[in-house]
XYZ file of C-alpha atoms in Angstrom:
489
model
C -53.451 42.234 -65.850
C -49.870 41.476 -66.817
C -48.677 42.917 -63.504
C -51.000 40.550 -61.606
C -49.764 37.533 -63.593
C -46.160 38.568 -62.997
C -46.841 38.914 -59.255
C -48.538 35.489 -59.211
C -45.583 33.891 -61.009
C -43.184 35.445 -58.473
C -45.257 34.136 -55.560
C -45.343 30.618 -57.056
C -41.595 30.757 -57.662
C -40.917 31.839 -54.070
C -43.145 29.053 -52.715
C -41.329 26.466 -54.834
C -37.919 27.780 -53.736
C -39.034 27.701 -50.113
C -40.239 24.101 -50.493
C -36.943 23.075 -52.057
C -35.016 24.818 -49.275
C -37.055 23.024 -46.572
C -36.472 19.672 -48.303
C -32.728 20.257 -48.557
C -32.477 21.306 -44.898
C -34.455 18.266 -43.763
C -32.321 15.941 -45.866
C -29.126 17.488 -44.455
C -30.467 17.069 -40.919
C -31.330 13.407 -41.418
C -27.986 12.561 -42.990
C -25.691 14.534 -40.684
C -27.541 14.236 -37.375
C -29.236 10.856 -37.578
C -26.725 9.382 -39.974
C -29.055 7.606 -42.397
C -30.313 8.014 -45.943
C -33.682 9.475 -46.861
C -35.308 6.218 -47.865
C -35.562 5.336 -44.186
C -38.424 6.723 -42.038
C -40.514 7.287 -45.278
C -38.564 10.476 -45.852
C -38.290 10.454 -49.691
C -41.289 11.597 -51.709
C -40.610 9.005 -54.416
C -39.458 6.081 -52.294
C -40.119 3.405 -54.941
C -37.845 5.158 -57.418
C -34.821 4.904 -55.095
C -32.645 1.938 -55.946
C -31.921 -0.376 -52.953
C -28.197 -0.007 -53.621
C -28.419 3.672 -52.588
C -28.620 2.562 -48.945
C -25.036 1.968 -47.756
C -26.293 -0.585 -45.224
C -27.426 -2.878 -48.037
C -23.824 -3.092 -49.213
C -22.743 -3.821 -45.644
C -25.304 -6.613 -45.276
C -24.002 -8.275 -48.441
C -20.303 -8.138 -47.463
C -18.155 -11.081 -46.436
C -17.243 -9.301 -43.188
C -20.931 -8.987 -42.349
C -21.577 -12.695 -42.918
C -18.534 -13.598 -40.851
C -19.675 -11.425 -37.940
C -23.268 -12.714 -38.092
C -22.060 -16.318 -38.065
C -19.811 -15.596 -35.046
C -22.445 -13.803 -32.970
C -25.184 -16.274 -33.884
C -23.003 -19.067 -32.543
C -22.283 -17.056 -29.368
C -25.967 -16.330 -28.712
C -27.056 -19.893 -29.479
C -24.643 -20.989 -26.766
C -26.192 -18.388 -24.423
C -29.620 -19.900 -25.058
C -28.367 -23.419 -24.373
C -26.857 -22.238 -21.057
C -30.057 -20.458 -20.010
C -28.660 -16.911 -20.092
C -30.851 -15.926 -23.046
C -34.202 -17.019 -24.474
C -36.308 -16.168 -27.563
C -38.540 -14.095 -25.253
C -35.695 -12.035 -23.735
C -35.871 -8.285 -24.195
C -32.290 -7.662 -25.343
C -29.941 -4.713 -25.776
C -26.556 -4.501 -27.500
C -24.468 -1.587 -26.194
C -21.970 0.124 -28.495
C -23.032 -1.821 -31.601
C -21.965 0.441 -34.498
C -23.132 -1.764 -37.393
C -25.726 -3.887 -35.655
C -24.041 -7.264 -36.196
C -25.060 -8.429 -32.745
C -28.675 -7.262 -33.096
C -29.069 -8.916 -36.502
C -27.667 -12.181 -35.108
C -30.098 -12.079 -32.164
C -33.074 -11.599 -34.474
C -31.781 -14.312 -36.786
C -31.857 -16.940 -34.013
C -35.323 -15.858 -32.910
C -34.744 -13.183 -30.245
C -36.977 -10.647 -31.962
C -37.227 -8.037 -29.192
C -33.652 -6.807 -29.676
C -32.145 -3.380 -30.295
C -28.693 -1.818 -30.327
C -27.373 1.617 -29.366
C -24.443 3.626 -30.683
C -23.580 7.322 -30.829
C -24.564 7.278 -34.535
C -27.761 5.410 -35.372
C -28.004 2.668 -38.025
C -31.749 1.978 -38.073
C -33.664 -0.259 -37.934
C -31.106 -2.294 -35.935
C -29.324 0.462 -33.984
C -30.708 3.655 -32.474
C -28.775 6.609 -31.196
C -27.523 6.362 -27.615
C -24.391 6.790 -25.492
C -22.769 4.040 -23.429
C -22.890 6.207 -20.298
C -26.468 7.421 -20.970
C -28.510 4.429 -22.138
C -31.864 5.821 -23.431
C -34.071 3.311 -21.584
C -35.710 3.114 -18.155
C -34.403 1.206 -15.154
C -34.848 -2.587 -15.156
C -35.851 -2.739 -18.826
C -33.802 -5.605 -20.309
C -33.464 -9.314 -19.607
C -30.189 -9.565 -21.539
C -27.487 -6.982 -22.365
C -24.459 -7.610 -24.551
C -21.347 -5.507 -25.167
C -18.712 -6.857 -27.554
C -15.621 -5.618 -29.346
C -13.861 -4.632 -26.093
C -16.014 -1.505 -26.062
C -15.989 -1.184 -22.272
C -12.171 -1.272 -22.315
C -12.075 1.579 -24.821
C -14.565 3.687 -22.898
C -13.245 6.862 -21.277
C -15.742 6.268 -18.439
C -15.852 2.513 -17.729
C -17.537 3.002 -14.344
C -20.372 5.037 -15.902
C -20.578 2.460 -18.720
C -20.982 -0.345 -16.161
C -23.404 1.634 -13.969
C -25.733 2.283 -16.902
C -25.776 -1.379 -17.891
C -26.604 -2.443 -14.336
C -29.322 0.215 -14.142
C -31.019 -0.867 -17.388
C -30.754 -4.603 -16.604
C -33.613 -6.347 -14.801
C -32.893 -8.140 -11.504
C -31.812 -11.705 -12.343
C -30.990 -10.517 -15.870
C -27.729 -11.427 -17.619
C -24.997 -9.155 -18.993
C -22.315 -10.557 -21.308
C -19.066 -8.817 -22.287
C -16.287 -9.541 -24.749
C -12.957 -8.009 -23.641
C -9.316 -8.287 -24.686
C -7.708 -8.263 -21.247
C -7.061 -11.736 -19.882
C -4.981 -11.254 -16.725
C -6.304 -11.832 -13.208
C -5.840 -8.222 -12.110
C -7.922 -6.851 -14.986
C -10.681 -9.390 -14.261
C -10.862 -8.275 -10.626
C -10.846 -4.620 -11.702
C -13.671 -5.402 -14.144
C -15.734 -7.101 -11.438
C -15.242 -4.108 -9.118
C -17.236 -2.048 -11.649
C -20.272 -4.305 -11.281
C -20.955 -4.241 -7.560
C -24.573 -5.413 -7.993
C -23.736 -8.438 -10.134
C -22.493 -11.969 -9.580
C -19.850 -13.548 -11.795
C -21.350 -16.559 -13.612
C -18.711 -17.557 -16.155
C -15.371 -16.571 -17.664
C -14.422 -18.211 -20.952
C -11.541 -17.590 -23.368
C -12.601 -17.982 -27.002
C -11.229 -17.279 -30.484
C -12.403 -14.090 -32.141
C -13.411 -13.509 -35.772
C -11.681 -10.177 -36.314
C -7.881 -9.664 -36.696
C -8.089 -6.676 -34.332
C -9.384 -9.003 -31.609
C -8.155 -12.555 -32.314
C -8.611 -13.688 -28.713
C -11.606 -12.832 -26.558
C -12.382 -13.200 -22.887
C -16.127 -13.708 -22.486
C -17.531 -12.650 -19.103
C -21.082 -13.463 -18.002
C -22.656 -11.599 -15.064
C -26.044 -11.898 -13.366
C -27.721 -8.961 -11.658
C -28.709 -9.522 -8.030
C -32.287 -9.242 -6.794
C -31.656 -6.097 -4.754
C -31.085 -4.170 -7.974
C -28.857 -1.212 -8.674
C -27.317 0.826 -5.887
C -24.296 3.081 -5.716
C -21.699 2.024 -3.171
C -19.119 4.512 -1.796
C -15.494 3.641 -1.235
C -14.656 0.734 1.051
C -14.485 1.932 4.655
C -13.061 -1.296 6.022
C -9.983 -0.922 8.212
C -8.856 -4.435 7.442
C -7.441 -5.133 4.022
C -6.728 -8.674 2.899
C -4.828 -8.502 -0.373
C -6.076 -10.721 -3.143
C -3.925 -13.396 -4.718
C -3.664 -11.524 -8.019
C -1.701 -8.697 -6.374
C 0.646 -11.147 -4.715
C 1.335 -12.675 -8.138
C 2.495 -9.290 -9.410
C 4.767 -8.775 -6.411
C 6.467 -12.088 -7.181
C 7.222 -10.832 -10.690
C 8.802 -7.593 -9.417
C 12.507 -6.849 -9.601
C 14.423 -8.269 -6.595
C 15.213 -6.000 -3.664
C 18.816 -4.881 -3.265
C 19.859 -6.833 -0.191
C 23.247 -5.176 0.441
C 23.522 -1.495 1.184
C 24.784 0.340 -1.927
C 27.906 2.434 -1.410
C 26.719 4.961 -3.997
C 22.873 5.044 -3.893
C 22.602 7.782 -6.545
C 24.362 5.502 -9.046
C 22.337 2.480 -7.914
C 19.116 4.354 -8.727
C 20.193 4.915 -12.337
C 21.004 1.240 -12.712
C 17.975 -0.049 -10.813
C 15.397 2.014 -12.712
C 16.169 -0.055 -15.814
C 15.136 -3.209 -13.934
C 11.859 -1.897 -12.528
C 8.831 -4.075 -13.381
C 6.112 -1.461 -13.586
C 2.612 -2.479 -12.552
C 1.113 -1.263 -15.825
C 3.655 -3.202 -17.887
C 2.465 -6.494 -16.361
C -1.342 -6.142 -16.434
C -4.141 -4.332 -18.254
C -5.434 -1.307 -16.310
C -8.354 -0.466 -18.643
C -11.151 -1.168 -16.165
C -10.311 1.613 -13.727
C -12.476 4.625 -12.998
C -9.642 7.162 -12.604
C -5.874 7.143 -13.055
C -3.886 9.015 -10.417
C -0.233 9.765 -9.653
C 0.544 11.196 -6.204
C 4.015 12.622 -5.639
C 4.512 12.885 -1.871
C 7.457 15.202 -1.286
C 7.321 16.466 -4.860
C 9.676 19.461 -4.614
C 9.669 21.156 -8.044
C 7.749 19.946 -11.092
C 10.858 18.723 -12.862
C 12.168 16.796 -9.860
C 10.228 13.621 -10.643
C 6.824 14.526 -12.129
C 8.078 16.087 -15.340
C 11.451 14.341 -15.596
C 10.351 10.796 -14.758
C 6.623 10.069 -14.421
C 5.392 12.016 -17.448
C 8.147 10.640 -19.673
C 8.860 7.118 -18.470
C 5.950 5.588 -16.593
C 3.954 3.265 -18.935
C 0.427 4.706 -18.946
C -1.301 2.462 -21.541
C -2.673 5.583 -23.213
C -4.545 6.671 -20.075
C -4.660 10.262 -18.839
C -3.370 10.507 -15.268
C -4.268 13.279 -12.884
C -1.236 14.318 -10.853
C -1.234 15.451 -7.217
C 1.906 17.168 -5.922
C 2.205 17.164 -2.126
C 4.909 19.622 -1.123
C 5.196 21.640 2.113
C 8.148 23.802 1.074
C 6.759 27.185 -0.043
C 9.803 27.784 -2.225
C 8.387 25.359 -4.824
C 4.742 26.434 -4.812
C 4.821 29.259 -7.382
C 5.967 27.109 -10.289
C 2.870 24.886 -9.966
C 0.607 27.848 -10.765
C 1.282 27.315 -14.492
C 0.460 23.598 -14.175
C -3.095 24.027 -12.899
C -4.718 21.689 -15.427
C -2.080 18.976 -15.201
C -1.228 19.075 -11.498
C -3.143 19.659 -8.268
C -0.814 21.113 -5.625
C -1.431 20.246 -1.978
C 0.817 22.759 -0.135
C 1.021 20.734 3.074
C 3.041 17.965 4.661
C 1.767 14.383 4.474
C 1.444 13.258 8.089
C -0.467 10.859 10.388
C -2.957 13.471 11.615
C -4.055 17.065 11.009
C -1.829 19.393 13.032
C 0.672 22.223 12.816
C 4.264 21.056 12.443
C 7.779 22.421 12.437
C 9.318 22.074 8.994
C 13.084 22.224 8.634
C 15.013 22.840 5.426
C 18.300 21.232 6.332
C 21.504 21.768 4.347
C 24.140 19.147 4.949
C 27.822 19.942 4.357
C 27.728 19.047 0.661
C 24.522 20.953 -0.040
C 25.762 24.025 1.848
C 28.849 24.121 -0.371
C 26.723 23.902 -3.511
C 24.474 26.727 -2.359
C 27.418 29.027 -1.652
C 29.387 28.350 -4.835
C 26.592 28.053 -7.387
C 23.837 30.021 -5.655
C 21.290 27.320 -6.453
C 19.851 24.131 -5.031
C 17.874 23.752 -1.851
C 18.167 21.324 1.023
C 15.572 18.655 1.651
C 12.715 19.517 3.992
C 11.462 17.303 6.783
C 9.031 17.566 9.659
C 9.870 17.126 13.354
C 13.597 17.807 12.757
C 16.309 16.211 14.843
C 19.030 18.786 15.563
C 22.642 17.763 15.217
C 24.512 17.721 18.541
C 27.594 19.086 16.770
C 25.622 21.806 15.004
C 27.377 21.421 11.641
C 24.193 21.867 9.590
C 22.553 25.156 8.675
C 18.762 24.963 8.782
C 15.670 27.027 8.094
C 12.665 26.202 10.273
C 9.065 27.176 9.461
C 5.634 26.300 10.740
C 3.533 24.341 8.253
C 0.248 22.467 8.238
C 0.372 18.682 8.254
C -2.617 16.620 7.103
C -3.763 13.043 7.681
C -2.512 11.436 4.481
C -4.230 8.078 5.055
C -7.634 9.647 5.688
C -7.231 11.909 2.647
C -6.584 8.854 0.472
C -9.687 7.112 1.804
C -11.917 10.161 1.343
C -10.635 10.941 -2.174
C -10.198 7.562 -3.920
C -11.769 4.113 -4.084
C -10.589 0.657 -5.125
C -11.967 1.403 -8.582
C -9.205 3.974 -9.121
C -5.662 3.189 -10.257
C -3.309 4.920 -7.811
C 0.474 5.234 -8.144
C 2.514 6.932 -5.399
C 6.079 8.172 -5.211
C 7.106 8.910 -1.633
C 10.181 10.902 -0.616
C 9.442 12.290 2.855
C 12.833 12.393 4.573
C 12.268 9.628 7.118
C 8.552 10.171 7.723
C 7.860 6.996 5.731
C 8.368 5.050 8.972
C 5.316 6.905 10.358
C 3.161 7.049 7.206
C 3.416 3.441 5.995
C 2.218 1.856 9.292
C -0.707 4.322 9.345
C -1.667 3.282 5.812
C -1.886 -0.333 6.962
C -3.685 0.542 10.190
C -6.455 2.455 8.404
C -6.726 0.173 5.354
C -5.720 3.037 3.041
C -2.915 0.826 1.721
C -5.649 -1.137 -0.138
C -6.209 1.852 -2.420
C -2.587 1.974 -3.634
C -1.586 -0.100 -6.642
C 2.104 0.816 -6.788
C 4.622 2.696 -4.615
C 8.022 4.102 -5.470
C 9.527 4.615 -2.027
C 12.730 6.384 -1.066
C 13.722 5.086 2.341
C 15.999 7.305 4.422
C 18.786 5.931 6.617
C 22.235 6.978 7.852
C 23.877 6.420 4.478
C 27.455 7.153 3.451
C 27.966 10.825 2.622
C 29.183 12.099 -0.731
C 31.163 14.891 0.811
C 32.978 12.921 3.423
C 34.264 9.426 2.499
C 33.989 6.964 5.368
C 31.420 9.026 7.254
C 27.710 8.338 7.652
C 24.987 10.951 7.861
C 23.758 11.706 11.385
C 20.492 13.081 9.988
C 18.608 9.782 10.290
C 18.500 7.198 13.055
C 17.422 4.290 10.864
C 19.861 1.864 9.246
C 19.666 0.215 5.832
C 18.355 -3.001 7.408
C 15.338 -1.072 8.704
C 14.575 0.074 5.172
C 14.968 -3.452 3.846
C 12.539 -4.676 6.502
C 10.032 -2.005 5.452
C 10.225 -2.975 1.758
C 9.994 -6.694 2.589
C 6.963 -6.144 4.817
C 5.161 -4.217 2.074
C 5.791 -6.910 -0.513
C 4.768 -9.719 1.853
C 1.440 -7.941 2.246
C 0.896 -7.761 -1.502
C 2.059 -4.166 -2.119
C 4.113 -3.658 -5.286
C 6.833 -1.373 -3.907
C 10.049 -0.330 -5.639
C 13.261 0.960 -4.043
C 13.890 4.585 -4.908
C 16.830 6.927 -4.221
C-alpha cells in the first residue's frame, strides 16, 4: 500500500513539475519573442492579482514624453483630416511605430481602425511586422504614415517604399516625416514612389531633440495601382534643376594648364566639393563606386575612396574595371568588398589591342628599382621615334555605357573615377548618346593630354594628341549638362 502511495505522490510531483516547466517556457516565449508581459492576451492565470504598474507600457503612457508625442501627432493628423487626406473612417497603418504614439493619436481623434507595425510588437497598438514585409494584403489601407525619419534609416528604402505602395489602396494617401530637406533628396525620395503623385511638401517643427526640424511629404497613390518599373531606357536625358544647383556649388575648374599636375592634384583635392557633402543621399536603393582603370587596389580604391570619400554611413559596393592582368590576382582577396571586371571599358564589345607603355621616366624607374608598371591603354599610337618600350596584349573590351544601363537605375547612387589613358574622349560622348550619363551622380575624371614631362623639362609627351584646352572643354561640357565632374590627375 505504501509503495502505491509513494508511486502516486511521485506521479503527482512529476505532473506538477511538468506544468510549471510548460508555464515557464510559455512565459519566456511571450516575453522574448513577442516582447510583452503575461497580462496581455489573457496569459496569466491570476490576471486580477497583477498590479497595472507591472506592465511597462502603463509607465510609458503616463510619461511626459508620451503626452508630448501624442499632442504632436494628434495635431498632425487633425490637419490631415482638415485637408482631406484622412477621415475617421480611414483604415490606417503606421509603419515603424515602436511605441505606438502615432496609433494612439489616431484613435484619440476618432480614427479607430488604426494599427502600427514594428519588428517588436507593443500590443494592442503595435503588432509585429517588418518595414520591407508589411503583414497585410495588397490595397488594404486608405492612409499610411511613417514618421521619425524611419525610411531614411532603412537599409532597404526601395523595399520600404514598395511595400507601402503595395499595401495602400488606389487614391489612398501616404505621409512621411523625414530629416532631409534638400532638393536632391526630395527627388531621390520621389523616385522610390513611382506609382504615387506628390501632393504636398511642408517644413514643420518637430517635438523631439533628435529631430527638431521635419519635412512632411504627402503622396497619393495613382489609380493604376502598384507596378514595378525597370530602369529608365530613355536615350535622352534632361538633367533636373537640382543637379545643376550642385554643379554651381562645385569647386572652380583650373583654367590654366598646371606645370606640375601631380602637385596640383594634391592641392586641388582639398578643394573638392563632394556630392555627398552637399546633399542627403539616404533615399537611394544602392550605393556604388566604379573605378574605371583601377590598376591595383591601393591605387585609388584603398588609398582614396575608402578613406576619404564622405559616405554618410552607407556601405558602397566597389567595382574595379582593369584590363591589365598584372593587377588581377590581388583582387582575389577582396571578393566581398570589390567586384573585379577584368576587361577594358570601351564603346562596344570587341577584342582590342592593349599596350602597357613605359615612357622614359617610367622605364628608368623599372630598371633601377625593379618596380612600377607603365599605364595601359587601348588602340595604342606608336611613337614615330620609337623611344618607348611597350608590351602589347589582346584583351576584351566591353560596352561600358550599356553595362551601366543594364546594371543600375536612377534609384542607385553611382560614383565613378575614370582614368583610361585618353579613352575618355570616346567613352564620355557615348555616355551622353545612350543616356547612361543620367545614372551617374559624380565623376572624378583624369583627362589625358600632351602634358609637360617630369623627366625632360621643356618637352611635352607625344603619347596623346589632345591638348589641355580639349580637356577643359570636356569638363565644361559635362558641367553645363548638369554632371558634377571633378578634375583628377
